[in-house]
C-alpha cells in the first residue's frame, strides 16, 4: 500500500509534507478497507452501471475517492476556526492546517492560512463540489463572510475494479517493462503507469486493481478498458 500512496503525491498539492501525510493516511485507510472487504466490481455483474461504455463485457470501475482543491480567497486565523467550527482539529506543531470533517457528503478538508483547501473522501466530483461549497459556508459562519468558492479543481480520482481470474504479474512486468514496476519482496502489487490516460494502476495477482491519478471519471473508466485485454493476455491457467 505504501507504493500506491507514493503515486498520489498529495503533499505537492498544498506544498506541505505534513499535511500530505495526513491526507495520505486517510486515503490509505480507505483503500485498505476497500481491499479488505473485497469491494471490487465483479466481471460477471448484471447491473448496467457496472458495465463500461466501451464494452458489455468489461466491468466499470467503482469510484472510491476524489481529491480536489479550492481557494477561499482570504487569509485565515486557523486557531479561531479550530475553536469555532465543529469537528475541527488543529495541531500547528504537526502541520499548518486545520482539519475539518463533515458527514454529508463524507469529506475531510485541510484548510490553510492562505485560504487554500484540499478535500478528500468523496466518491465522485459532483459530491466533491457540493462539499467544497459547504466548507465555504462553514468558514463564512465562523467569521469570514468574504470567503469565496473559487478555483475548484479535481486533482486526483481513485477507483477500484477487478477481473474474475488471477494474473501472472511477473510475466506482465517482463512484457510491459516500460510501464511496469514490480518488486514482490517490497510490495505485492504491480505498479503500471499508463500514459493515455495518465493513470497509475496497482494490479494484484488476485485480479484486483486500484486506479489512481485520473482527473475525470472517464480517465478511470478508460484506463481499465485499456488494461483489461492485457490482464486477459496474462491470465493464470
CSV table of C-alpha atoms in Angstrom, one decimal:
chain,number,residue,atom,x,y,z
A,1,UNK,CA,0.0,0.0,0.0
A,2,UNK,CA,2.9,2.3,0.6
A,3,UNK,CA,3.8,2.0,-3.1
A,4,UNK,CA,0.2,3.0,-4.0
A,5,UNK,CA,0.3,6.1,-1.8
A,6,UNK,CA,3.7,7.2,-3.2
A,7,UNK,CA,2.0,7.6,-6.6
A,8,UNK,CA,-0.6,10.0,-5.2
A,9,UNK,CA,1.9,12.8,-4.4
A,10,UNK,CA,-0.7,14.6,-2.3
A,11,UNK,CA,1.7,16.8,-0.5
A,12,UNK,CA,2.6,18.5,-3.7
A,13,UNK,CA,-0.9,19.9,-4.0
A,14,UNK,CA,-0.5,22.0,-0.9
A,15,UNK,CA,3.2,22.3,-0.6
A,16,UNK,CA,3.3,20.8,2.9
A,17,UNK,CA,4.6,17.3,3.5
A,18,UNK,CA,3.0,17.1,7.0
A,19,UNK,CA,-0.4,17.9,5.6
A,20,UNK,CA,0.1,15.5,2.7
A,21,UNK,CA,0.8,12.7,5.2
A,22,UNK,CA,-2.5,13.3,7.0
A,23,UNK,CA,-4.4,13.1,3.7
A,24,UNK,CA,-2.4,10.1,2.6
A,25,UNK,CA,-3.2,8.3,5.9
A,26,UNK,CA,-7.0,9.0,5.4
A,27,UNK,CA,-6.9,7.7,1.8
A,28,UNK,CA,-4.7,4.7,2.7
A,29,UNK,CA,-7.1,3.7,5.4
A,30,UNK,CA,-10.0,3.9,2.9
A,31,UNK,CA,-8.2,1.8,0.2
A,32,UNK,CA,-7.0,-0.8,2.7
A,33,UNK,CA,-10.7,-1.2,3.8
A,34,UNK,CA,-11.7,-1.5,0.2
A,35,UNK,CA,-9.3,-4.3,-0.4
A,36,UNK,CA,-10.0,-6.0,2.9
A,37,UNK,CA,-13.7,-6.1,2.2
A,38,UNK,CA,-13.3,-7.1,-1.4
A,39,UNK,CA,-15.3,-4.2,-2.6
A,40,UNK,CA,-14.4,-4.8,-6.2
A,41,UNK,CA,-16.9,-4.9,-9.1
A,42,UNK,CA,-17.3,-8.5,-10.4
A,43,UNK,CA,-16.7,-9.0,-14.1
A,44,UNK,CA,-19.9,-11.0,-14.3
A,45,UNK,CA,-22.2,-8.3,-12.7
A,46,UNK,CA,-25.6,-7.8,-14.2
A,47,UNK,CA,-26.0,-4.2,-13.3
A,48,UNK,CA,-25.8,-1.8,-16.3
A,49,UNK,CA,-23.9,0.7,-14.0
A,50,UNK,CA,-21.1,-1.9,-13.7
A,51,UNK,CA,-20.5,-2.1,-17.5
A,52,UNK,CA,-18.0,0.2,-19.3
A,53,UNK,CA,-19.4,2.2,-22.1
A,54,UNK,CA,-16.8,0.7,-24.4
A,55,UNK,CA,-17.8,-3.0,-23.9
A,56,UNK,CA,-20.6,-5.0,-22.4
A,57,UNK,CA,-18.0,-7.5,-21.1
A,58,UNK,CA,-15.7,-5.1,-19.2
A,59,UNK,CA,-16.8,-4.1,-15.7
A,60,UNK,CA,-16.9,-0.4,-14.9
A,61,UNK,CA,-14.5,0.6,-12.1
A,62,UNK,CA,-16.1,1.9,-8.9
A,63,UNK,CA,-15.0,5.4,-7.9
A,64,UNK,CA,-13.7,5.4,-4.3
A,65,UNK,CA,-12.2,8.8,-3.6
A,66,UNK,CA,-11.9,12.2,-5.2
A,67,UNK,CA,-9.1,14.6,-4.1
A,68,UNK,CA,-9.9,18.3,-5.0
A,69,UNK,CA,-8.7,21.7,-4.2
A,70,UNK,CA,-10.1,25.2,-4.0
A,71,UNK,CA,-9.2,28.7,-2.8
A,72,UNK,CA,-11.2,30.8,-0.3
A,73,UNK,CA,-9.5,34.0,-1.5
A,74,UNK,CA,-8.9,35.2,2.1
A,75,UNK,CA,-6.3,34.8,4.8
A,76,UNK,CA,-7.5,32.9,7.8
A,77,UNK,CA,-6.8,32.7,11.6
A,78,UNK,CA,-6.6,28.9,11.9
A,79,UNK,CA,-6.8,28.9,15.7
A,80,UNK,CA,-10.1,30.9,15.6
A,81,UNK,CA,-11.5,28.5,13.1
A,82,UNK,CA,-10.5,25.4,15.1
A,83,UNK,CA,-12.2,26.8,18.2
A,84,UNK,CA,-15.4,27.9,16.4
A,85,UNK,CA,-16.1,25.1,13.9
A,86,UNK,CA,-17.4,21.7,14.7
A,87,UNK,CA,-15.3,18.6,14.1
A,88,UNK,CA,-12.2,20.7,13.7
A,89,UNK,CA,-8.7,19.7,14.6
A,90,UNK,CA,-5.6,21.9,14.7
A,91,UNK,CA,-2.1,20.9,15.7
A,92,UNK,CA,0.3,23.6,14.5
A,93,UNK,CA,3.3,21.7,15.7
A,94,UNK,CA,2.4,18.9,13.3
A,95,UNK,CA,1.4,21.0,10.3
A,96,UNK,CA,0.0,24.4,9.5
A,97,UNK,CA,-3.6,23.5,8.6
A,98,UNK,CA,-7.0,22.9,10.3
A,99,UNK,CA,-8.6,19.6,9.6
A,100,UNK,CA,-12.4,19.7,9.4
A,101,UNK,CA,-14.6,16.7,8.7
A,102,UNK,CA,-18.2,16.7,7.6
A,103,UNK,CA,-20.6,13.8,7.3
A,104,UNK,CA,-22.8,14.7,4.4
A,105,UNK,CA,-21.2,14.2,2.0
A,106,UNK,CA,-18.4,12.5,3.9
A,107,UNK,CA,-15.4,14.7,3.4
A,108,UNK,CA,-12.1,15.6,5.1
A,109,UNK,CA,-10.7,19.1,4.4
A,110,UNK,CA,-7.3,20.6,5.1
A,111,UNK,CA,-7.7,24.4,5.4
A,112,UNK,CA,-4.6,26.6,5.3
A,113,UNK,CA,-3.9,30.1,6.5
A,114,UNK,CA,-3.6,31.2,2.9
A,115,UNK,CA,-7.2,30.2,2.2
A,116,UNK,CA,-6.2,27.2,0.1
A,117,UNK,CA,-8.2,24.0,0.8
A,118,UNK,CA,-7.6,20.3,0.0
A,119,UNK,CA,-10.6,18.0,0.2
A,120,UNK,CA,-10.7,14.2,0.1
A,121,UNK,CA,-13.1,11.4,0.8
A,122,UNK,CA,-15.9,11.9,-1.8
A,123,UNK,CA,-17.0,9.2,-4.3
A,124,UNK,CA,-17.5,11.5,-7.3
A,125,UNK,CA,-16.6,15.0,-8.5
A,126,UNK,CA,-20.2,16.3,-8.0
A,127,UNK,CA,-20.1,15.4,-4.3
A,128,UNK,CA,-16.7,17.0,-4.0
A,129,UNK,CA,-18.1,20.2,-5.4
A,130,UNK,CA,-21.1,20.1,-3.0
A,131,UNK,CA,-18.7,19.5,-0.1
A,132,UNK,CA,-16.5,22.4,-1.1
A,133,UNK,CA,-19.4,24.8,-1.1
A,134,UNK,CA,-20.4,23.5,2.4
A,135,UNK,CA,-16.9,24.3,3.6
A,136,UNK,CA,-17.2,27.8,2.2
A,137,UNK,CA,-20.4,28.3,4.2
A,138,UNK,CA,-18.7,26.9,7.4
A,139,UNK,CA,-15.8,29.4,7.0
A,140,UNK,CA,-18.2,32.3,6.5
A,141,UNK,CA,-20.2,31.4,9.6
A,142,UNK,CA,-17.1,31.4,11.8
A,143,UNK,CA,-16.2,35.0,10.9
A,144,UNK,CA,-15.1,35.2,7.3
A,145,UNK,CA,-18.1,36.4,5.3
A,146,UNK,CA,-15.7,37.4,2.4
A,147,UNK,CA,-14.7,33.7,1.8
A,148,UNK,CA,-15.3,32.7,-1.8
A,149,UNK,CA,-15.8,29.5,-3.7
A,150,UNK,CA,-13.1,29.8,-6.3
A,151,UNK,CA,-10.5,27.8,-8.3
A,152,UNK,CA,-12.2,24.5,-7.5
A,153,UNK,CA,-10.4,21.7,-9.3
A,154,UNK,CA,-10.4,17.9,-9.2
A,155,UNK,CA,-6.7,16.8,-8.7
A,156,UNK,CA,-7.0,13.0,-8.4
A,157,UNK,CA,-9.7,10.4,-8.7
A,158,UNK,CA,-9.2,6.9,-7.4
A,159,UNK,CA,-11.2,3.8,-8.2
A,160,UNK,CA,-11.2,0.0,-7.9
A,161,UNK,CA,-12.1,-2.7,-10.3
A,162,UNK,CA,-11.3,-6.4,-10.7
A,163,UNK,CA,-11.4,-9.4,-13.0
A,164,UNK,CA,-12.6,-13.0,-12.1
A,165,UNK,CA,-9.2,-14.6,-12.6
A,166,UNK,CA,-5.7,-14.4,-11.3
A,167,UNK,CA,-2.9,-12.5,-13.2
A,168,UNK,CA,0.7,-13.6,-13.9
A,169,UNK,CA,2.3,-10.4,-12.6
A,170,UNK,CA,5.9,-11.4,-13.3
A,171,UNK,CA,5.2,-12.2,-17.0
A,172,UNK,CA,3.2,-8.9,-17.3
A,173,UNK,CA,6.1,-6.9,-15.9
A,174,UNK,CA,8.6,-8.5,-18.3
A,175,UNK,CA,6.4,-7.9,-21.3
A,176,UNK,CA,5.4,-4.4,-20.3
A,177,UNK,CA,8.7,-3.3,-18.7
A,178,UNK,CA,8.5,0.2,-20.0
A,179,UNK,CA,5.3,0.9,-17.9
A,180,UNK,CA,5.6,-1.6,-15.0
A,181,UNK,CA,7.3,-1.7,-11.7
A,182,UNK,CA,7.1,-5.0,-9.8
A,183,UNK,CA,9.1,-5.7,-6.7
A,184,UNK,CA,7.3,-8.6,-4.9
A,185,UNK,CA,9.8,-8.6,-2.0
A,186,UNK,CA,8.7,-5.0,-1.1
A,187,UNK,CA,5.1,-4.9,-2.3
A,188,UNK,CA,2.7,-7.5,-3.6
A,189,UNK,CA,1.2,-5.3,-6.3
A,190,UNK,CA,2.5,-4.4,-9.8
A,191,UNK,CA,2.6,-0.7,-10.5
A,192,UNK,CA,1.5,0.1,-14.0
A,193,UNK,CA,1.9,3.7,-15.3
A,194,UNK,CA,-0.4,4.2,-18.2
A,195,UNK,CA,0.4,7.1,-20.5
A,196,UNK,CA,-3.0,7.8,-22.1
A,197,UNK,CA,-5.0,8.4,-19.9
A,198,UNK,CA,-2.4,9.3,-17.4
A,199,UNK,CA,-3.4,6.9,-14.6
A,200,UNK,CA,-1.5,4.6,-12.3
A,201,UNK,CA,-2.8,1.1,-11.8
A,202,UNK,CA,-1.9,-1.2,-9.0
A,203,UNK,CA,-2.6,-4.7,-10.1
A,204,UNK,CA,-2.7,-7.7,-7.7
A,205,UNK,CA,-2.3,-11.4,-8.5
A,206,UNK,CA,-5.9,-11.9,-7.4
A,207,UNK,CA,-7.2,-9.7,-10.2
A,208,UNK,CA,-8.0,-6.7,-8.1
A,209,UNK,CA,-7.0,-3.4,-9.5
A,210,UNK,CA,-6.6,0.1,-7.8
A,211,UNK,CA,-6.6,3.0,-10.1
A,212,UNK,CA,-5.2,6.5,-9.1
A,213,UNK,CA,-4.3,9.8,-10.8
A,214,UNK,CA,-7.4,10.3,-13.0
A,215,UNK,CA,-8.7,13.8,-13.4
A,216,UNK,CA,-12.1,12.7,-14.6
A,217,UNK,CA,-14.2,9.6,-14.0
A,218,UNK,CA,-13.8,8.9,-17.7
A,219,UNK,CA,-10.0,8.6,-17.2
A,220,UNK,CA,-10.5,5.8,-14.7
A,221,UNK,CA,-13.0,4.0,-16.9
A,222,UNK,CA,-10.8,4.3,-20.0
A,223,UNK,CA,-7.7,3.1,-18.1
A,224,UNK,CA,-9.5,0.0,-17.0
A,225,UNK,CA,-10.8,-0.6,-20.6
A,226,UNK,CA,-7.2,-0.3,-21.8
A,227,UNK,CA,-5.7,-2.7,-19.2
A,228,UNK,CA,-8.5,-5.3,-19.4
A,229,UNK,CA,-7.2,-7.1,-22.6
A,230,UNK,CA,-3.7,-7.0,-21.1
A,231,UNK,CA,-4.9,-8.8,-18.0
A,232,UNK,CA,-6.6,-11.4,-20.2
A,233,UNK,CA,-3.4,-11.9,-22.0
A,234,UNK,CA,-1.6,-12.8,-18.7
A,235,UNK,CA,-4.5,-14.8,-17.2
A,236,UNK,CA,-3.3,-17.7,-15.0
A,237,UNK,CA,-4.5,-21.1,-16.2
